[in-house]
């Protein structure tokens, strides 16, 4: 047997989407598009502009901003070594040094040794990470493009995939999608916090998302939070034995996260812990009170939740989370908060910031569960053509109908009449446009309404007019 024949018998590997990733297919993608289109529209009315940042960045950018102790950085990031930058730096060094060789009067050997020494100083690789979130990237971009020179605050939104190595389950994926917003600038006026929250609530309202619940809290600032955290730690140590292993560990690493615990057996203990709202410094307490007042002025209904803390390190003061129905335990569709100081932490000018990120996958799931998803996306017109002469007319008819905004299916090969109608039905077409020899020579086209089987003849302009009227009636 020849080698070629042996290869043929090997079963080719059947590739599948990587665990935690998935394909989004029609008709579901129509809902994704509707959601994203609505975001463009609503955010636009609030004066926000879209920013598109890269899908990967230096790992250090995320480590520095999100925090080393967080789950996201300590275990969920997809990080890869990238040797290319080092290579380019070496090339540049040689390009700059080589022309000087003549003047040095050195031996080539000495020169090469020097180059070698120089290269050893370079890191071999740079670690790059698939972005687990986009706030850090937006802050990086704000600094890189000197956006503090623009009229402040700068109001940006983004949408796109994020990557976290988590255990996949309903509403939790390794590649998931976020729609997010950041407001960066010199002011931390409570009205900014309130308007950002008002905007996301308006967006959800426009989508008719069901069971929307907004929770808010203030987690203080660098002044008051550490004192509260110490108090919390002291209280937790007193009840340490009654806590689970995760919470026991968090007493040391991040006591605030204990408040996040969903463990049934810990709920009674957590209820007795001190509330941060009672330990805010004067400035934070005043800010929090003003945010609540501003929300009331905007008719935004909220619930205060003293246990709401965020998973990422950079948050301070206002924090909020929005849940929706139909999602089980992964019911948070939006998380956000204030992060003054993050831009500075990344080497930029002192800047205030607030933002949120919507989990688009969960938003879509919730819309689907409550029946707000569009049904199968049908065609308007299926063109059943027969004969070569009719084919030419059919191509022209398809062009005109599509230009007028109708969705048209034009079969590539001639079909028997019965098969064509069956196909039109399967595709959910509203009409079959029947074009045979008779229709073409008479200049009268037959339009069949598939819902009731009724049939009528039209000239081309009358047909377009009729379809337009019907469409206007049904929308
Ligand atoms: P969770 O507590 O559910 O893990 P989080 O605090 O890690 O959420 P954020 O980093 O605040 O989430 O991200 C904002 C939103 O992004 C979340 O409210 C959620 O809707 C969505 N989200 C986060 N991680 C995932 C994921 N792995 N799959 C799908 N959506 C996600
Ligand atoms: Mg998480």
Short mmCIF file of C-alpha atoms in Angstrom, two decimals, residues 72-435:
data_model
loop_
_atom_site.label_atom_id
_atom_site.label_comp_id
_atom_site.label_asym_id
_atom_site.label_seq_id
_atom_site.Cartn_x
_atom_site.Cartn_y
_atom_site.Cartn_z
CA UNK A 72 -9.04 37.47 37.37
CA UNK A 73 -5.30 38.14 37.51
CA UNK A 74 -4.19 35.29 39.75
CA UNK A 75 -5.87 32.49 37.81
CA UNK A 76 -8.19 33.54 34.99
CA UNK A 77 -5.94 35.29 32.46
CA UNK A 78 -4.80 33.83 29.16
CA UNK A 79 -1.22 35.00 29.01
CA UNK A 80 1.29 34.14 26.29
CA UNK A 81 5.00 34.93 25.87
CA UNK A 82 5.67 37.02 22.77
CA UNK A 83 9.31 37.05 21.55
CA UNK A 84 8.77 39.36 18.60
CA UNK A 85 9.32 42.66 20.34
CA UNK A 86 12.74 41.57 21.64
CA UNK A 87 13.68 40.53 18.13
CA UNK A 88 12.70 43.91 16.73
CA UNK A 89 14.70 45.72 19.39
CA UNK A 90 17.78 43.65 18.52
CA UNK A 91 17.35 44.40 14.86
CA UNK A 92 17.11 48.09 15.61
CA UNK A 93 20.26 47.99 17.74
CA UNK A 94 22.23 46.31 14.97
CA UNK A 95 20.93 48.78 12.41
CA UNK A 96 22.09 51.67 14.57
CA UNK A 97 25.45 50.19 15.58
CA UNK A 98 26.61 48.57 12.37
CA UNK A 99 27.33 51.81 10.46
CA UNK A 100 29.58 52.94 13.34
CA UNK A 101 31.76 49.85 13.02
CA UNK A 102 34.19 51.46 10.54
CA UNK A 103 34.93 54.37 12.80
CA UNK A 104 35.50 52.25 15.88
CA UNK A 105 38.65 50.61 14.56
CA UNK A 106 37.64 47.59 16.66
CA UNK A 107 38.00 44.05 15.58
CA UNK A 108 34.79 42.44 14.43
CA UNK A 109 35.23 40.01 17.30
CA UNK A 110 35.18 42.80 19.91
CA UNK A 111 32.20 44.35 18.25
CA UNK A 112 30.23 41.09 18.23
CA UNK A 113 31.00 40.55 21.90
CA UNK A 114 29.60 43.94 22.69
CA UNK A 115 26.46 43.28 20.72
CA UNK A 116 26.09 39.96 22.54
CA UNK A 117 26.38 41.69 25.93
CA UNK A 118 23.83 44.26 24.92
CA UNK A 119 21.37 41.59 23.82
CA UNK A 120 21.62 39.77 27.10
CA UNK A 121 20.11 42.81 28.78
CA UNK A 122 16.95 42.47 26.73
CA UNK A 123 14.06 40.45 28.04
CA UNK A 124 13.59 37.46 25.76
CA UNK A 125 9.86 37.83 25.68
CA UNK A 126 7.08 40.13 26.67
CA UNK A 127 4.06 38.55 28.33
CA UNK A 128 0.85 39.43 26.52
CA UNK A 129 -2.65 38.66 27.72
CA UNK A 130 -6.01 38.32 26.08
CA UNK A 131 -7.99 41.06 27.76
CA UNK A 132 -10.13 39.88 30.68
CA UNK A 133 -11.89 43.27 30.71
CA UNK A 134 -11.43 46.58 28.93
CA UNK A 135 -11.31 49.34 31.57
CA UNK A 136 -7.52 49.07 31.87
CA UNK A 137 -7.15 49.30 28.08
CA UNK A 138 -9.42 52.34 27.87
CA UNK A 139 -7.36 54.07 30.60
CA UNK A 140 -4.17 53.16 28.76
CA UNK A 141 -5.61 54.65 25.58
CA UNK A 142 -6.72 57.79 27.45
CA UNK A 143 -3.13 58.34 28.55
CA UNK A 144 -1.50 57.28 25.28
CA UNK A 145 -3.60 59.69 23.21
CA UNK A 146 -3.40 62.59 25.65
CA UNK A 147 -7.17 62.63 26.01
CA UNK A 148 -6.90 64.89 29.06
CA UNK A 149 -6.49 67.68 26.47
CA UNK A 150 -10.01 67.03 25.17
CA UNK A 151 -13.13 68.64 26.66
CA UNK A 152 -13.71 66.77 29.94
CA UNK A 153 -15.11 64.40 30.87
CA UNK A 154 -14.30 62.04 28.00
CA UNK A 155 -17.26 59.68 27.55
CA UNK A 156 -16.45 56.39 25.84
CA UNK A 157 -18.09 53.03 25.26
CA UNK A 158 -16.87 49.75 23.80
CA UNK A 159 -18.19 46.34 22.93
CA UNK A 160 -16.41 43.10 22.20
CA UNK A 161 -15.04 39.80 23.47
CA UNK A 162 -13.26 39.32 26.82
CA UNK A 163 -11.38 36.22 27.95
CA UNK A 164 -11.25 34.58 31.37
CA UNK A 165 -10.25 31.04 32.21
CA UNK A 166 -13.24 30.21 34.39
CA UNK A 167 -15.27 27.04 34.81
CA UNK A 168 -17.83 27.20 31.99
CA UNK A 169 -21.50 27.05 32.96
CA UNK A 170 -24.74 28.74 32.02
CA UNK A 171 -24.00 32.45 31.62
CA UNK A 172 -20.27 31.91 32.21
CA UNK A 173 -17.90 31.41 29.31
CA UNK A 174 -14.19 31.68 28.64
CA UNK A 175 -14.80 33.97 25.71
CA UNK A 176 -17.69 36.24 26.59
CA UNK A 177 -18.82 39.63 25.43
CA UNK A 178 -19.10 42.91 27.23
CA UNK A 179 -20.64 46.24 26.39
CA UNK A 180 -18.99 48.81 28.61
CA UNK A 181 -18.75 52.49 29.31
CA UNK A 182 -16.08 54.72 30.88
CA UNK A 183 -16.27 58.38 31.87
CA UNK A 184 -12.83 59.89 32.48
CA UNK A 185 -11.92 63.40 33.49
CA UNK A 186 -11.38 65.94 36.21
CA UNK A 187 -14.69 65.72 38.03
CA UNK A 188 -16.21 63.13 40.34
CA UNK A 189 -19.52 65.01 40.62
CA UNK A 190 -22.23 62.64 41.90
CA UNK A 191 -24.37 63.61 38.89
CA UNK A 192 -21.85 61.80 36.68
CA UNK A 193 -22.32 58.58 38.64
CA UNK A 194 -26.08 58.99 38.48
CA UNK A 195 -26.16 59.75 34.76
CA UNK A 196 -24.05 56.68 33.96
CA UNK A 197 -26.47 54.53 35.96
CA UNK A 198 -29.47 56.27 34.39
CA UNK A 199 -28.00 55.48 30.97
CA UNK A 200 -27.60 51.74 31.53
CA UNK A 201 -31.10 51.56 33.02
CA UNK A 202 -32.46 53.41 29.96
CA UNK A 203 -30.66 50.90 27.73
CA UNK A 204 -32.17 47.92 29.56
CA UNK A 205 -35.57 49.59 29.50
CA UNK A 206 -35.34 50.10 25.73
CA UNK A 207 -34.57 46.39 25.33
CA UNK A 208 -37.50 45.51 27.61
CA UNK A 209 -35.22 43.45 29.82
CA UNK A 210 -37.34 41.82 32.53
CA UNK A 211 -36.89 41.73 36.30
CA UNK A 212 -34.20 44.42 36.35
CA UNK A 213 -32.88 45.15 39.86
CA UNK A 214 -30.28 47.83 40.56
CA UNK A 215 -28.18 47.48 43.72
CA UNK A 216 -25.87 50.26 44.84
CA UNK A 217 -23.31 50.74 47.57
CA UNK A 218 -20.33 52.89 48.44
CA UNK A 219 -17.10 51.14 49.29
CA UNK A 220 -15.32 54.28 50.48
CA UNK A 221 -11.91 55.57 49.50
CA UNK A 222 -8.24 55.14 50.42
CA UNK A 223 -8.94 57.09 53.60
CA UNK A 224 -11.85 55.22 55.09
CA UNK A 225 -11.88 51.81 53.47
CA UNK A 226 -8.67 50.44 55.06
CA UNK A 227 -10.06 51.27 58.51
CA UNK A 228 -13.30 49.48 57.72
CA UNK A 229 -11.42 46.51 56.27
CA UNK A 230 -9.42 46.23 59.51
CA UNK A 231 -12.60 46.36 61.58
CA UNK A 232 -14.16 43.73 59.33
CA UNK A 233 -11.07 41.54 59.61
CA UNK A 234 -11.16 41.77 63.42
CA UNK A 235 -14.84 40.81 63.48
CA UNK A 236 -14.27 37.95 61.04
CA UNK A 237 -11.41 36.57 63.12
CA UNK A 238 -13.81 36.26 66.04
CA UNK A 239 -16.07 33.95 64.00
CA UNK A 240 -13.38 32.32 61.89
CA UNK A 241 -14.25 28.75 62.93
CA UNK A 242 -17.80 29.10 61.66
CA UNK A 243 -16.67 30.15 58.16
CA UNK A 244 -15.88 27.97 55.14
CA UNK A 245 -12.32 27.56 53.83
CA UNK A 246 -12.71 30.21 51.09
CA UNK A 247 -13.87 32.87 53.52
CA UNK A 248 -11.24 31.86 56.07
CA UNK A 249 -8.57 32.48 53.47
CA UNK A 250 -10.14 35.78 52.47
CA UNK A 251 -9.93 37.12 56.04
CA UNK A 252 -6.25 37.53 55.22
CA UNK A 253 -6.24 38.26 51.49
CA UNK A 254 -9.41 40.27 50.92
CA UNK A 255 -11.97 40.45 53.77
CA UNK A 256 -14.42 42.50 51.67
CA UNK A 257 -14.92 39.50 49.42
CA UNK A 258 -16.35 37.53 52.36
CA UNK A 259 -19.42 39.76 52.05
CA UNK A 260 -19.82 38.38 48.52
CA UNK A 261 -20.17 34.82 49.80
CA UNK A 262 -23.17 32.84 48.60
CA UNK A 263 -22.51 29.97 51.05
CA UNK A 264 -25.77 29.25 52.88
CA UNK A 265 -24.09 28.38 56.20
CA UNK A 266 -22.29 31.75 56.34
CA UNK A 267 -25.30 34.01 55.74
CA UNK A 268 -26.30 34.28 59.40
CA UNK A 269 -22.80 35.33 60.44
CA UNK A 270 -22.39 37.81 57.61
CA UNK A 271 -25.64 39.51 58.62
CA UNK A 272 -24.06 40.52 61.94
CA UNK A 273 -20.96 42.16 60.42
CA UNK A 274 -20.47 45.95 60.44
CA UNK A 275 -21.78 47.92 57.44
CA UNK A 276 -19.37 50.07 55.48
CA UNK A 277 -21.97 52.84 55.12
CA UNK A 278 -21.58 53.46 58.87
CA UNK A 279 -17.81 53.84 58.49
CA UNK A 280 -17.42 56.12 55.49
CA UNK A 281 -15.38 59.29 55.88
CA UNK A 282 -17.29 62.55 55.65
CA UNK A 283 -16.45 63.16 52.00
CA UNK A 284 -17.46 59.64 50.95
CA UNK A 285 -20.67 59.76 52.97
CA UNK A 286 -21.61 63.10 51.36
CA UNK A 287 -20.78 61.74 47.89
CA UNK A 288 -22.88 58.64 48.45
CA UNK A 289 -25.84 60.66 49.74
CA UNK A 290 -25.62 62.95 46.70
CA UNK A 291 -25.50 60.02 44.26
CA UNK A 292 -28.68 58.62 45.82
CA UNK A 293 -30.37 62.03 45.61
CA UNK A 294 -29.31 62.36 41.96
CA UNK A 295 -30.75 58.92 41.17
CA UNK A 296 -34.04 59.94 42.74
CA UNK A 297 -34.10 63.13 40.65
CA UNK A 298 -33.78 60.93 37.57
CA UNK A 299 -36.50 58.52 38.66
CA UNK A 300 -34.03 55.63 38.86
CA UNK A 301 -35.19 52.99 41.33
CA UNK A 302 -32.40 51.41 43.36
CA UNK A 303 -31.83 49.19 46.34
CA UNK A 304 -29.02 49.79 48.79
CA UNK A 305 -26.99 46.64 49.29
CA UNK A 306 -24.28 46.99 51.90
CA UNK A 307 -22.78 43.64 50.91
CA UNK A 308 -22.09 44.70 47.34
CA UNK A 309 -18.34 44.80 46.75
CA UNK A 310 -16.62 44.47 43.42
CA UNK A 311 -14.14 41.78 42.44
CA UNK A 312 -11.55 44.13 40.95
CA UNK A 313 -9.15 46.16 43.08
CA UNK A 314 -9.48 49.54 41.43
CA UNK A 315 -13.01 50.36 42.50
CA UNK A 316 -13.85 53.01 45.13
CA UNK A 317 -16.92 54.91 46.35
CA UNK A 318 -19.94 54.24 44.12
CA UNK A 319 -20.35 50.59 43.16
CA UNK A 320 -23.37 49.04 41.54
CA UNK A 321 -24.64 45.83 40.08
CA UNK A 322 -27.71 45.07 38.01
CA UNK A 323 -29.41 41.69 37.94
CA UNK A 324 -32.09 40.40 35.59
CA UNK A 325 -34.44 37.44 35.52
CA UNK A 326 -34.04 34.01 33.99
CA UNK A 327 -30.33 33.56 34.69
CA UNK A 328 -30.11 31.32 37.75
CA UNK A 329 -27.12 32.04 39.95
CA UNK A 330 -25.22 33.91 37.20
CA UNK A 331 -27.79 36.69 37.30
CA UNK A 332 -25.56 39.79 37.28
CA UNK A 333 -25.88 41.43 33.88
CA UNK A 334 -23.92 44.58 34.72
CA UNK A 335 -21.26 45.58 37.19
CA UNK A 336 -19.76 48.99 37.61
CA UNK A 337 -18.33 51.65 39.81
CA UNK A 338 -16.01 54.53 40.37
CA UNK A 339 -12.25 54.09 39.95
CA UNK A 340 -10.59 57.45 40.61
CA UNK A 341 -6.85 56.98 40.61
CA UNK A 342 -6.63 54.15 38.09
CA UNK A 343 -5.30 56.41 35.32
CA UNK A 344 -2.68 57.75 37.70
CA UNK A 345 -1.73 54.22 38.75
CA UNK A 346 -0.99 53.58 35.07
CA UNK A 347 1.29 56.59 34.83
CA UNK A 348 -1.24 59.17 33.64
CA UNK A 349 -2.37 62.48 35.13
CA UNK A 350 -4.69 62.53 38.19
CA UNK A 351 -8.05 61.57 36.71
CA UNK A 352 -11.47 60.62 38.02
CA UNK A 353 -13.25 57.70 36.44
CA UNK A 354 -16.47 55.74 36.55
CA UNK A 355 -17.80 53.00 34.33
CA UNK A 356 -19.68 49.76 33.98
CA UNK A 357 -19.55 46.56 31.98
CA UNK A 358 -22.60 44.66 30.79
CA UNK A 359 -22.30 40.92 30.27
CA UNK A 360 -23.82 40.72 26.81
CA UNK A 361 -24.13 36.91 26.82
CA UNK A 362 -26.23 37.05 29.98
CA UNK A 363 -28.25 40.00 28.71
CA UNK A 364 -29.11 37.99 25.57
CA UNK A 365 -29.94 34.89 27.63
CA UNK A 366 -32.33 36.86 29.79
CA UNK A 367 -34.03 38.42 26.75
CA UNK A 368 -34.43 34.97 25.21
CA UNK A 369 -35.82 33.47 28.42
CA UNK A 370 -38.47 36.16 28.65
CA UNK A 371 -39.47 35.80 25.00
CA UNK A 372 -38.03 39.12 23.87
CA UNK A 373 -35.97 37.45 21.18
CA UNK A 374 -37.01 37.80 17.54
CA UNK A 375 -38.34 34.66 15.89
CA UNK A 376 -36.71 32.99 12.87
CA UNK A 377 -35.63 35.67 10.49
CA UNK A 378 -37.71 34.93 7.38
CA UNK A 379 -37.35 36.18 3.82
CA UNK A 380 -39.78 38.66 2.41
CA UNK A 381 -39.84 37.23 -1.10
CA UNK A 382 -38.87 33.90 -2.62
CA UNK A 383 -38.55 34.11 -6.40
CA UNK A 384 -39.83 30.97 -8.09
CA UNK A 385 -38.54 31.30 -11.65
CA UNK A 386 -38.86 28.86 -14.52
CA UNK A 387 -37.03 29.06 -17.86
CA UNK A 388 -33.97 30.94 -19.05
CA UNK A 389 -35.89 34.05 -20.07
CA UNK A 390 -37.53 34.21 -16.64
CA UNK A 391 -34.13 33.77 -14.98
CA UNK A 392 -32.92 37.06 -16.46
CA UNK A 393 -36.09 38.80 -15.26
CA UNK A 394 -35.74 37.16 -11.83
CA UNK A 395 -32.21 38.49 -11.42
CA UNK A 396 -33.41 42.00 -12.26
CA UNK A 397 -36.45 41.67 -9.96
CA UNK A 398 -34.20 40.51 -7.08
CA UNK A 399 -31.94 43.51 -7.61
CA UNK A 400 -34.85 45.98 -7.52
CA UNK A 401 -36.54 44.36 -4.52
CA UNK A 402 -33.29 44.28 -2.52
CA UNK A 403 -32.64 47.90 -3.40
CA UNK A 404 -36.05 48.69 -1.93
CA UNK A 405 -34.97 46.95 1.28
CA UNK A 406 -36.71 43.59 0.92
CA UNK A 407 -35.03 40.35 1.85
CA UNK A 408 -35.03 38.17 -1.28
CA UNK A 409 -34.14 34.56 -1.92
CA UNK A 410 -33.23 33.87 -5.54
CA UNK A 411 -32.67 30.14 -6.15
CA UNK A 412 -29.50 29.54 -8.21
CA UNK A 413 -30.99 26.79 -10.36
CA UNK A 414 -34.41 26.26 -11.87
CA UNK A 415 -36.84 24.31 -9.70
CA UNK A 416 -40.15 22.60 -10.30
CA UNK A 417 -43.00 24.82 -9.15
CA UNK A 418 -44.01 22.59 -6.22
CA UNK A 419 -40.46 22.28 -4.91
CA UNK A 420 -39.95 26.04 -5.14
CA UNK A 421 -43.05 26.70 -3.04
CA UNK A 422 -41.98 24.09 -0.50
CA UNK A 423 -38.57 25.74 -0.23
CA UNK A 424 -40.16 29.20 0.17
CA UNK A 425 -42.26 27.80 3.00
CA UNK A 426 -39.26 26.24 4.78
CA UNK A 427 -37.38 29.54 4.65
CA UNK A 428 -40.35 31.32 6.20
CA UNK A 429 -40.87 33.56 3.17
CA UNK A 430 -43.92 35.81 3.22
CA UNK A 431 -44.39 35.80 -0.56
CA UNK A 432 -43.47 33.74 -3.57
CA UNK A 433 -42.94 35.78 -6.71
CA UNK A 434 -43.75 33.48 -9.60
CA UNK A 435 -41.93 34.19 -12.85
#
